[in-house]
């Protein structure tokens, strides 16, 4: 097969890839621009946009980022190794990880538990440095080029009180009602009583036949329900839990960022333009190769 034809095919594929990436970034910009900001207190169930402050869940300690060991609510890191093969050299990723523990987003009207797994996170807290070992040495940071194997470390974080912009699936989980809670506890109590059947009979066998009749069992149920209600009175009521998660729909990107929606939208539009220019350059290259006759459309 003509090598020029292979090159033409590769150039065309790169052009298609760049075009698809351009459309993807443009679609994200439009979603950000067209989705109104919701308040947590009144947000509808489904795909929403929220803006608020990042908070640490109650009674939980901050995470420590893996590479720098700095406190945060979320982190992502990547370790790359500089490799040389002949005249070619490049950075190859040898390790990467993103934390998945949820954090709280508060907007003054309510709080929402954000699950960052599978999110497209864009944080201004990004740090990159170099070192001579796979894991960076504590307290040492250098950007100098070192002899032998060299490593590059990249780490991003979300921290407490950071401004958080988030797009994702909003869901409110309501606690069970008092009736449901009492019924469930009544069943547990009856199950406990049945473990000692002789004692159950001694307590509720009104006619002395050594058995629990349906009427006597109803007495036991009512007594168990009264006990469940007494226990419930001393417990504080549970609040509804709001969550924000990944959407399985490709038309609903899950985005978390530490920037205002206007600047985030502009960033996506600039990225879309850059990918579009790359696609147009590939198309121009393909057209030039075909028109110049440099490519033979037949093999042999």
PDB file of C-alpha atoms in Angstrom, residues 31-300:
ATOM      1  CA  UNK A  31     -24.748  23.506  28.663  1.00  0.00           C
ATOM      2  CA  UNK A  32     -23.094  25.784  31.236  1.00  0.00           C
ATOM      3  CA  UNK A  33     -24.560  28.874  29.560  1.00  0.00           C
ATOM      4  CA  UNK A  34     -28.065  27.430  29.150  1.00  0.00           C
ATOM      5  CA  UNK A  35     -28.493  25.733  32.547  1.00  0.00           C
ATOM      6  CA  UNK A  36     -29.869  28.087  35.223  1.00  0.00           C
ATOM      7  CA  UNK A  37     -28.305  28.030  38.665  1.00  0.00           C
ATOM      8  CA  UNK A  38     -30.519  26.256  41.215  1.00  0.00           C
ATOM      9  CA  UNK A  39     -30.730  26.755  44.962  1.00  0.00           C
ATOM     10  CA  UNK A  40     -30.280  23.569  46.948  1.00  0.00           C
ATOM     11  CA  UNK A  41     -33.410  24.233  49.007  1.00  0.00           C
ATOM     12  CA  UNK A  42     -35.638  24.386  45.907  1.00  0.00           C
ATOM     13  CA  UNK A  43     -33.647  22.411  43.318  1.00  0.00           C
ATOM     14  CA  UNK A  44     -35.643  19.975  41.210  1.00  0.00           C
ATOM     15  CA  UNK A  45     -34.671  16.337  40.987  1.00  0.00           C
ATOM     16  CA  UNK A  46     -32.445  15.629  38.003  1.00  0.00           C
ATOM     17  CA  UNK A  47     -29.722  17.493  36.123  1.00  0.00           C
ATOM     18  CA  UNK A  48     -28.940  20.820  37.835  1.00  0.00           C
ATOM     19  CA  UNK A  49     -26.302  23.520  38.239  1.00  0.00           C
ATOM     20  CA  UNK A  50     -25.199  24.455  41.771  1.00  0.00           C
ATOM     21  CA  UNK A  51     -22.793  27.097  43.059  1.00  0.00           C
ATOM     22  CA  UNK A  52     -21.573  27.248  46.649  1.00  0.00           C
ATOM     23  CA  UNK A  53     -18.701  26.671  49.050  1.00  0.00           C
ATOM     24  CA  UNK A  54     -16.890  23.401  49.676  1.00  0.00           C
ATOM     25  CA  UNK A  55     -17.221  22.080  53.222  1.00  0.00           C
ATOM     26  CA  UNK A  56     -15.910  19.140  55.204  1.00  0.00           C
ATOM     27  CA  UNK A  57     -18.562  16.593  56.235  1.00  0.00           C
ATOM     28  CA  UNK A  58     -19.354  16.714  59.945  1.00  0.00           C
ATOM     29  CA  UNK A  59     -17.117  14.631  62.219  1.00  0.00           C
ATOM     30  CA  UNK A  60     -14.698  13.817  59.380  1.00  0.00           C
ATOM     31  CA  UNK A  61     -11.028  14.758  59.101  1.00  0.00           C
ATOM     32  CA  UNK A  62      -9.645  16.300  55.891  1.00  0.00           C
ATOM     33  CA  UNK A  63      -8.011  14.078  53.323  1.00  0.00           C
ATOM     34  CA  UNK A  64      -4.251  14.311  52.855  1.00  0.00           C
ATOM     35  CA  UNK A  65      -3.125  14.494  49.226  1.00  0.00           C
ATOM     36  CA  UNK A  66      -0.946  11.529  48.286  1.00  0.00           C
ATOM     37  CA  UNK A  67       2.071  13.356  46.870  1.00  0.00           C
ATOM     38  CA  UNK A  68       2.306  16.666  48.758  1.00  0.00           C
ATOM     39  CA  UNK A  69       0.565  15.493  51.931  1.00  0.00           C
ATOM     40  CA  UNK A  70      -1.566  18.650  52.086  1.00  0.00           C
ATOM     41  CA  UNK A  71      -5.088  18.735  53.638  1.00  0.00           C
ATOM     42  CA  UNK A  72      -7.987  18.849  51.180  1.00  0.00           C
ATOM     43  CA  UNK A  73     -11.489  17.619  50.416  1.00  0.00           C
ATOM     44  CA  UNK A  74     -10.568  16.010  47.070  1.00  0.00           C
ATOM     45  CA  UNK A  75      -7.334  15.345  45.200  1.00  0.00           C
ATOM     46  CA  UNK A  76      -6.049  13.881  41.957  1.00  0.00           C
ATOM     47  CA  UNK A  77      -2.460  13.086  41.100  1.00  0.00           C
ATOM     48  CA  UNK A  78      -0.375  11.789  38.209  1.00  0.00           C
ATOM     49  CA  UNK A  79       3.211  10.498  38.206  1.00  0.00           C
ATOM     50  CA  UNK A  80       5.098  10.487  34.896  1.00  0.00           C
ATOM     51  CA  UNK A  81       8.531   9.110  34.019  1.00  0.00           C
ATOM     52  CA  UNK A  82      10.778  10.659  31.389  1.00  0.00           C
ATOM     53  CA  UNK A  83      11.743   7.974  28.885  1.00  0.00           C
ATOM     54  CA  UNK A  84      14.146   8.114  25.954  1.00  0.00           C
ATOM     55  CA  UNK A  85      14.279   5.682  23.060  1.00  0.00           C
ATOM     56  CA  UNK A  86      16.812   6.536  20.384  1.00  0.00           C
ATOM     57  CA  UNK A  87      16.074  10.040  19.177  1.00  0.00           C
ATOM     58  CA  UNK A  88      12.604  10.031  20.718  1.00  0.00           C
ATOM     59  CA  UNK A  89      11.760  11.007  24.275  1.00  0.00           C
ATOM     60  CA  UNK A  90       8.509  11.545  26.138  1.00  0.00           C
ATOM     61  CA  UNK A  91       6.782  11.582  29.525  1.00  0.00           C
ATOM     62  CA  UNK A  92       4.875   8.362  30.247  1.00  0.00           C
ATOM     63  CA  UNK A  93       2.247   8.137  32.985  1.00  0.00           C
ATOM     64  CA  UNK A  94       3.116   5.329  35.401  1.00  0.00           C
ATOM     65  CA  UNK A  95       0.640   6.051  38.207  1.00  0.00           C
ATOM     66  CA  UNK A  96      -2.513   8.124  38.679  1.00  0.00           C
ATOM     67  CA  UNK A  97      -5.435   8.265  41.090  1.00  0.00           C
ATOM     68  CA  UNK A  98      -8.430  10.416  42.068  1.00  0.00           C
ATOM     69  CA  UNK A  99     -10.059  10.406  45.505  1.00  0.00           C
ATOM     70  CA  UNK A 100     -13.760   9.510  45.666  1.00  0.00           C
ATOM     71  CA  UNK A 101     -14.821  10.527  49.194  1.00  0.00           C
ATOM     72  CA  UNK A 102     -17.825  12.898  49.074  1.00  0.00           C
ATOM     73  CA  UNK A 103     -17.668  16.469  50.314  1.00  0.00           C
ATOM     74  CA  UNK A 104     -20.353  19.049  51.109  1.00  0.00           C
ATOM     75  CA  UNK A 105     -21.436  21.940  48.900  1.00  0.00           C
ATOM     76  CA  UNK A 106     -23.283  24.702  50.764  1.00  0.00           C
ATOM     77  CA  UNK A 107     -25.050  27.631  49.069  1.00  0.00           C
ATOM     78  CA  UNK A 108     -26.697  29.287  52.070  1.00  0.00           C
ATOM     79  CA  UNK A 109     -30.092  27.669  51.441  1.00  0.00           C
ATOM     80  CA  UNK A 110     -29.047  24.093  52.122  1.00  0.00           C
ATOM     81  CA  UNK A 111     -26.263  21.549  51.803  1.00  0.00           C
ATOM     82  CA  UNK A 112     -25.590  18.848  49.225  1.00  0.00           C
ATOM     83  CA  UNK A 113     -23.282  15.852  49.415  1.00  0.00           C
ATOM     84  CA  UNK A 114     -21.151  15.803  46.247  1.00  0.00           C
ATOM     85  CA  UNK A 115     -19.794  12.424  45.107  1.00  0.00           C
ATOM     86  CA  UNK A 116     -16.813  13.332  42.832  1.00  0.00           C
ATOM     87  CA  UNK A 117     -16.319   9.880  41.306  1.00  0.00           C
ATOM     88  CA  UNK A 118     -16.184  10.126  37.475  1.00  0.00           C
ATOM     89  CA  UNK A 119     -16.443  13.921  37.573  1.00  0.00           C
ATOM     90  CA  UNK A 120     -14.591  16.219  35.197  1.00  0.00           C
ATOM     91  CA  UNK A 121     -12.810  18.325  37.828  1.00  0.00           C
ATOM     92  CA  UNK A 122     -11.109  21.634  37.037  1.00  0.00           C
ATOM     93  CA  UNK A 123      -9.321  23.154  40.023  1.00  0.00           C
ATOM     94  CA  UNK A 124      -7.131  26.252  40.296  1.00  0.00           C
ATOM     95  CA  UNK A 125      -5.121  24.382  42.938  1.00  0.00           C
ATOM     96  CA  UNK A 126      -2.767  22.609  40.544  1.00  0.00           C
ATOM     97  CA  UNK A 127       0.879  21.946  41.316  1.00  0.00           C
ATOM     98  CA  UNK A 128       3.566  20.337  39.151  1.00  0.00           C
ATOM     99  CA  UNK A 129       7.167  19.563  40.099  1.00  0.00           C
ATOM    100  CA  UNK A 130      10.023  17.164  39.324  1.00  0.00           C
ATOM    101  CA  UNK A 131      12.100  14.666  41.271  1.00  0.00           C
ATOM    102  CA  UNK A 132      14.482  11.733  40.967  1.00  0.00           C
ATOM    103  CA  UNK A 133      12.343   9.011  42.608  1.00  0.00           C
ATOM    104  CA  UNK A 134       8.948   7.506  41.822  1.00  0.00           C
ATOM    105  CA  UNK A 135       7.401   9.175  44.853  1.00  0.00           C
ATOM    106  CA  UNK A 136       8.508  12.721  45.749  1.00  0.00           C
ATOM    107  CA  UNK A 137      10.668  13.142  48.834  1.00  0.00           C
ATOM    108  CA  UNK A 138       8.938  15.016  51.696  1.00  0.00           C
ATOM    109  CA  UNK A 139       9.765  18.687  51.718  1.00  0.00           C
ATOM    110  CA  UNK A 140      11.771  18.583  48.452  1.00  0.00           C
ATOM    111  CA  UNK A 141      10.525  20.335  45.338  1.00  0.00           C
ATOM    112  CA  UNK A 142      12.625  21.090  42.271  1.00  0.00           C
ATOM    113  CA  UNK A 143      12.062  21.860  38.626  1.00  0.00           C
ATOM    114  CA  UNK A 144      15.626  21.206  37.626  1.00  0.00           C
ATOM    115  CA  UNK A 145      16.405  18.474  35.128  1.00  0.00           C
ATOM    116  CA  UNK A 146      18.126  15.579  36.871  1.00  0.00           C
ATOM    117  CA  UNK A 147      20.432  12.943  35.496  1.00  0.00           C
ATOM    118  CA  UNK A 148      19.194   9.417  34.893  1.00  0.00           C
ATOM    119  CA  UNK A 149      15.524   8.650  35.357  1.00  0.00           C
ATOM    120  CA  UNK A 150      13.430  11.707  36.014  1.00  0.00           C
ATOM    121  CA  UNK A 151       9.899  11.931  37.342  1.00  0.00           C
ATOM    122  CA  UNK A 152       7.219  14.583  37.002  1.00  0.00           C
ATOM    123  CA  UNK A 153       4.485  14.926  39.599  1.00  0.00           C
ATOM    124  CA  UNK A 154       1.144  16.682  39.055  1.00  0.00           C
ATOM    125  CA  UNK A 155      -1.398  17.126  41.832  1.00  0.00           C
ATOM    126  CA  UNK A 156      -4.735  18.957  41.979  1.00  0.00           C
ATOM    127  CA  UNK A 157      -6.882  19.638  45.031  1.00  0.00           C
ATOM    128  CA  UNK A 158     -10.225  20.980  46.211  1.00  0.00           C
ATOM    129  CA  UNK A 159     -10.065  22.564  49.646  1.00  0.00           C
ATOM    130  CA  UNK A 160     -12.468  23.743  52.310  1.00  0.00           C
ATOM    131  CA  UNK A 161     -14.155  27.087  51.518  1.00  0.00           C
ATOM    132  CA  UNK A 162     -13.247  26.876  47.811  1.00  0.00           C
ATOM    133  CA  UNK A 163     -15.873  28.254  45.455  1.00  0.00           C
ATOM    134  CA  UNK A 164     -17.479  25.241  43.799  1.00  0.00           C
ATOM    135  CA  UNK A 165     -19.389  25.192  40.521  1.00  0.00           C
ATOM    136  CA  UNK A 166     -21.066  21.834  39.880  1.00  0.00           C
ATOM    137  CA  UNK A 167     -23.233  20.265  37.184  1.00  0.00           C
ATOM    138  CA  UNK A 168     -24.682  16.838  37.862  1.00  0.00           C
ATOM    139  CA  UNK A 169     -27.636  14.695  38.880  1.00  0.00           C
ATOM    140  CA  UNK A 170     -29.342  16.069  41.990  1.00  0.00           C
ATOM    141  CA  UNK A 171     -31.250  13.611  44.161  1.00  0.00           C
ATOM    142  CA  UNK A 172     -32.975  14.058  47.518  1.00  0.00           C
ATOM    143  CA  UNK A 173     -33.311  11.034  49.766  1.00  0.00           C
ATOM    144  CA  UNK A 174     -36.008  11.453  52.407  1.00  0.00           C
ATOM    145  CA  UNK A 175     -35.804   9.498  55.680  1.00  0.00           C
ATOM    146  CA  UNK A 176     -38.599   6.995  56.397  1.00  0.00           C
ATOM    147  CA  UNK A 177     -41.753   8.379  58.017  1.00  0.00           C
ATOM    148  CA  UNK A 178     -42.504   7.834  61.708  1.00  0.00           C
ATOM    149  CA  UNK A 179     -45.069   5.182  60.748  1.00  0.00           C
ATOM    150  CA  UNK A 180     -42.528   3.285  58.642  1.00  0.00           C
ATOM    151  CA  UNK A 181     -39.864   3.580  61.348  1.00  0.00           C
ATOM    152  CA  UNK A 182     -42.217   2.399  64.074  1.00  0.00           C
ATOM    153  CA  UNK A 183     -43.467  -0.533  61.986  1.00  0.00           C
ATOM    154  CA  UNK A 184     -39.921  -1.657  61.243  1.00  0.00           C
ATOM    155  CA  UNK A 185     -38.921  -1.385  64.907  1.00  0.00           C
ATOM    156  CA  UNK A 186     -42.094  -3.251  65.974  1.00  0.00           C
ATOM    157  CA  UNK A 187     -41.093  -6.144  63.716  1.00  0.00           C
ATOM    158  CA  UNK A 188     -37.627  -6.186  65.288  1.00  0.00           C
ATOM    159  CA  UNK A 189     -39.096  -6.240  68.799  1.00  0.00           C
ATOM    160  CA  UNK A 190     -41.459  -9.107  67.963  1.00  0.00           C
ATOM    161  CA  UNK A 191     -38.576 -11.033  66.441  1.00  0.00           C
ATOM    162  CA  UNK A 192     -36.585 -10.522  69.656  1.00  0.00           C
ATOM    163  CA  UNK A 193     -39.503 -11.707  71.805  1.00  0.00           C
ATOM    164  CA  UNK A 194     -39.984 -14.833  69.682  1.00  0.00           C
ATOM    165  CA  UNK A 195     -36.412 -15.866  70.495  1.00  0.00           C
ATOM    166  CA  UNK A 196     -37.685 -16.701  74.002  1.00  0.00           C
ATOM    167  CA  UNK A 197     -41.021 -18.312  73.154  1.00  0.00           C
ATOM    168  CA  UNK A 198     -41.755 -19.553  76.693  1.00  0.00           C
ATOM    169  CA  UNK A 199     -41.473 -16.036  78.046  1.00  0.00           C
ATOM    170  CA  UNK A 200     -43.668 -14.728  75.201  1.00  0.00           C
ATOM    171  CA  UNK A 201     -46.356 -17.292  76.099  1.00  0.00           C
ATOM    172  CA  UNK A 202     -46.154 -16.478  79.791  1.00  0.00           C
ATOM    173  CA  UNK A 203     -46.654 -12.810  79.004  1.00  0.00           C
ATOM    174  CA  UNK A 204     -49.480 -12.914  76.452  1.00  0.00           C
ATOM    175  CA  UNK A 205     -51.258 -16.293  76.899  1.00  0.00           C
ATOM    176  CA  UNK A 206     -54.532 -15.019  78.354  1.00  0.00           C
ATOM    177  CA  UNK A 207     -56.529 -18.290  78.255  1.00  0.00           C
ATOM    178  CA  UNK A 208     -53.752 -20.488  79.679  1.00  0.00           C
ATOM    179  CA  UNK A 209     -53.684 -23.051  76.855  1.00  0.00           C
ATOM    180  CA  UNK A 210     -49.917 -22.728  76.387  1.00  0.00           C
ATOM    181  CA  UNK A 211     -50.333 -21.307  72.899  1.00  0.00           C
ATOM    182  CA  UNK A 212     -50.447 -17.826  71.333  1.00  0.00           C
ATOM    183  CA  UNK A 213     -53.774 -17.403  69.594  1.00  0.00           C
ATOM    184  CA  UNK A 214     -54.347 -14.798  66.821  1.00  0.00           C
ATOM    185  CA  UNK A 215     -56.054 -12.535  69.352  1.00  0.00           C
ATOM    186  CA  UNK A 216     -53.146 -12.887  71.789  1.00  0.00           C
ATOM    187  CA  UNK A 217     -50.648 -12.262  68.991  1.00  0.00           C
ATOM    188  CA  UNK A 218     -52.482  -9.030  68.186  1.00  0.00           C
ATOM    189  CA  UNK A 219     -52.021  -8.007  71.828  1.00  0.00           C
ATOM    190  CA  UNK A 220     -48.291  -8.690  71.484  1.00  0.00           C
ATOM    191  CA  UNK A 221     -48.154  -6.605  68.279  1.00  0.00           C
ATOM    192  CA  UNK A 222     -49.859  -3.641  69.946  1.00  0.00           C
ATOM    193  CA  UNK A 223     -47.510  -3.813  72.921  1.00  0.00           C
ATOM    194  CA  UNK A 224     -44.472  -4.007  70.601  1.00  0.00           C
ATOM    195  CA  UNK A 225     -45.761  -0.988  68.658  1.00  0.00           C
ATOM    196  CA  UNK A 226     -46.194   1.023  71.863  1.00  0.00           C
ATOM    197  CA  UNK A 227     -42.623   0.182  72.849  1.00  0.00           C
ATOM    198  CA  UNK A 228     -41.345   1.218  69.397  1.00  0.00           C
ATOM    199  CA  UNK A 229     -43.210   4.553  69.640  1.00  0.00           C
ATOM    200  CA  UNK A 230     -41.722   5.237  73.098  1.00  0.00           C
ATOM    201  CA  UNK A 231     -38.221   4.614  71.763  1.00  0.00           C
ATOM    202  CA  UNK A 232     -38.822   6.862  68.762  1.00  0.00           C
ATOM    203  CA  UNK A 233     -39.959   9.834  70.878  1.00  0.00           C
ATOM    204  CA  UNK A 234     -36.510  10.274  72.329  1.00  0.00           C
ATOM    205  CA  UNK A 235     -34.716  10.346  68.996  1.00  0.00           C
ATOM    206  CA  UNK A 236     -34.102  13.476  66.876  1.00  0.00           C
ATOM    207  CA  UNK A 237     -35.840  13.596  63.518  1.00  0.00           C
ATOM    208  CA  UNK A 238     -33.681  12.920  60.454  1.00  0.00           C
ATOM    209  CA  UNK A 239     -33.237  15.473  57.687  1.00  0.00           C
ATOM    210  CA  UNK A 240     -33.479  14.749  53.981  1.00  0.00           C
ATOM    211  CA  UNK A 241     -30.114  14.091  52.299  1.00  0.00           C
ATOM    212  CA  UNK A 242     -29.303  15.896  49.035  1.00  0.00           C
ATOM    213  CA  UNK A 243     -26.701  14.364  46.732  1.00  0.00           C
ATOM    214  CA  UNK A 244     -25.014  15.309  43.452  1.00  0.00           C
ATOM    215  CA  UNK A 245     -23.591  12.527  41.300  1.00  0.00           C
ATOM    216  CA  UNK A 246     -22.437  11.421  37.867  1.00  0.00           C
ATOM    217  CA  UNK A 247     -25.029  11.133  35.109  1.00  0.00           C
ATOM    218  CA  UNK A 248     -24.892   8.053  32.851  1.00  0.00           C
ATOM    219  CA  UNK A 249     -26.118  10.198  29.941  1.00  0.00           C
ATOM    220  CA  UNK A 250     -23.392  11.477  27.622  1.00  0.00           C
ATOM    221  CA  UNK A 251     -25.540  14.559  27.071  1.00  0.00           C
ATOM    222  CA  UNK A 252     -25.178  15.507  30.759  1.00  0.00           C
ATOM    223  CA  UNK A 253     -21.496  15.981  31.664  1.00  0.00           C
ATOM    224  CA  UNK A 254     -20.612  15.833  35.360  1.00  0.00           C
ATOM    225  CA  UNK A 255     -18.470  18.928  35.974  1.00  0.00           C
ATOM    226  CA  UNK A 256     -16.914  20.262  39.193  1.00  0.00           C
ATOM    227  CA  UNK A 257     -14.838  23.451  38.997  1.00  0.00           C
ATOM    228  CA  UNK A 258     -13.411  26.165  41.233  1.00  0.00           C
ATOM    229  CA  UNK A 259     -14.435  29.021  38.951  1.00  0.00           C
ATOM    230  CA  UNK A 260     -17.476  31.073  38.020  1.00  0.00           C
ATOM    231  CA  UNK A 261     -19.634  29.669  35.197  1.00  0.00           C
ATOM    232  CA  UNK A 262     -18.788  32.583  32.877  1.00  0.00           C
ATOM    233  CA  UNK A 263     -15.031  31.973  32.999  1.00  0.00           C
ATOM    234  CA  UNK A 264     -15.520  28.210  32.801  1.00  0.00           C
ATOM    235  CA  UNK A 265     -17.692  28.592  29.698  1.00  0.00           C
ATOM    236  CA  UNK A 266     -15.072  30.840  28.074  1.00  0.00           C
ATOM    237  CA  UNK A 267     -12.391  28.262  28.785  1.00  0.00           C
ATOM    238  CA  UNK A 268     -14.407  25.537  27.073  1.00  0.00           C
ATOM    239  CA  UNK A 269     -15.050  27.813  24.074  1.00  0.00           C
ATOM    240  CA  UNK A 270     -11.339  28.579  23.700  1.00  0.00           C
ATOM    241  CA  UNK A 271     -10.562  24.864  23.904  1.00  0.00           C
ATOM    242  CA  UNK A 272     -13.244  24.205  21.294  1.00  0.00           C
ATOM    243  CA  UNK A 273     -11.651  26.790  18.999  1.00  0.00           C
ATOM    244  CA  UNK A 274      -8.209  25.253  19.441  1.00  0.00           C
ATOM    245  CA  UNK A 275      -9.517  21.775  18.534  1.00  0.00           C
ATOM    246  CA  UNK A 276     -11.398  23.258  15.570  1.00  0.00           C
ATOM    247  CA  UNK A 277      -8.239  24.906  14.240  1.00  0.00           C
ATOM    248  CA  UNK A 278      -6.458  21.576  14.531  1.00  0.00           C
ATOM    249  CA  UNK A 279      -9.247  19.867  12.617  1.00  0.00           C
ATOM    250  CA  UNK A 280      -9.187  22.527   9.878  1.00  0.00           C
ATOM    251  CA  UNK A 281      -5.408  22.193   9.596  1.00  0.00           C
ATOM    252  CA  UNK A 282      -5.778  18.442   9.066  1.00  0.00           C
ATOM    253  CA  UNK A 283      -8.510  18.971   6.468  1.00  0.00           C
ATOM    254  CA  UNK A 284      -6.300  21.489   4.664  1.00  0.00           C
ATOM    255  CA  UNK A 285      -3.430  19.011   4.727  1.00  0.00           C
ATOM    256  CA  UNK A 286      -5.591  16.256   3.271  1.00  0.00           C
ATOM    257  CA  UNK A 287      -6.860  18.592   0.533  1.00  0.00           C
ATOM    258  CA  UNK A 288      -3.337  19.707  -0.326  1.00  0.00           C
ATOM    259  CA  UNK A 289      -2.058  16.129  -0.568  1.00  0.00           C
ATOM    260  CA  UNK A 290      -4.923  15.108  -2.842  1.00  0.00           C
ATOM    261  CA  UNK A 291      -4.738  18.161  -5.091  1.00  0.00           C
ATOM    262  CA  UNK A 292      -0.956  18.056  -5.402  1.00  0.00           C
ATOM    263  CA  UNK A 293      -1.125  14.529  -6.665  1.00  0.00           C
ATOM    264  CA  UNK A 294       1.210  13.362  -3.939  1.00  0.00           C
ATOM    265  CA  UNK A 295      -1.170  10.561  -3.052  1.00  0.00           C
ATOM    266  CA  UNK A 296      -1.906   7.748  -5.412  1.00  0.00           C
ATOM    267  CA  UNK A 297      -5.415   6.400  -4.912  1.00  0.00           C
ATOM    268  CA  UNK A 298      -4.386   2.963  -6.079  1.00  0.00           C
ATOM    269  CA  UNK A 299      -1.966   0.576  -4.501  1.00  0.00           C
ATOM    270  CA  UNK A 300       0.950  -0.905  -6.373  1.00  0.00           C
TER     271      UNK A 300
END
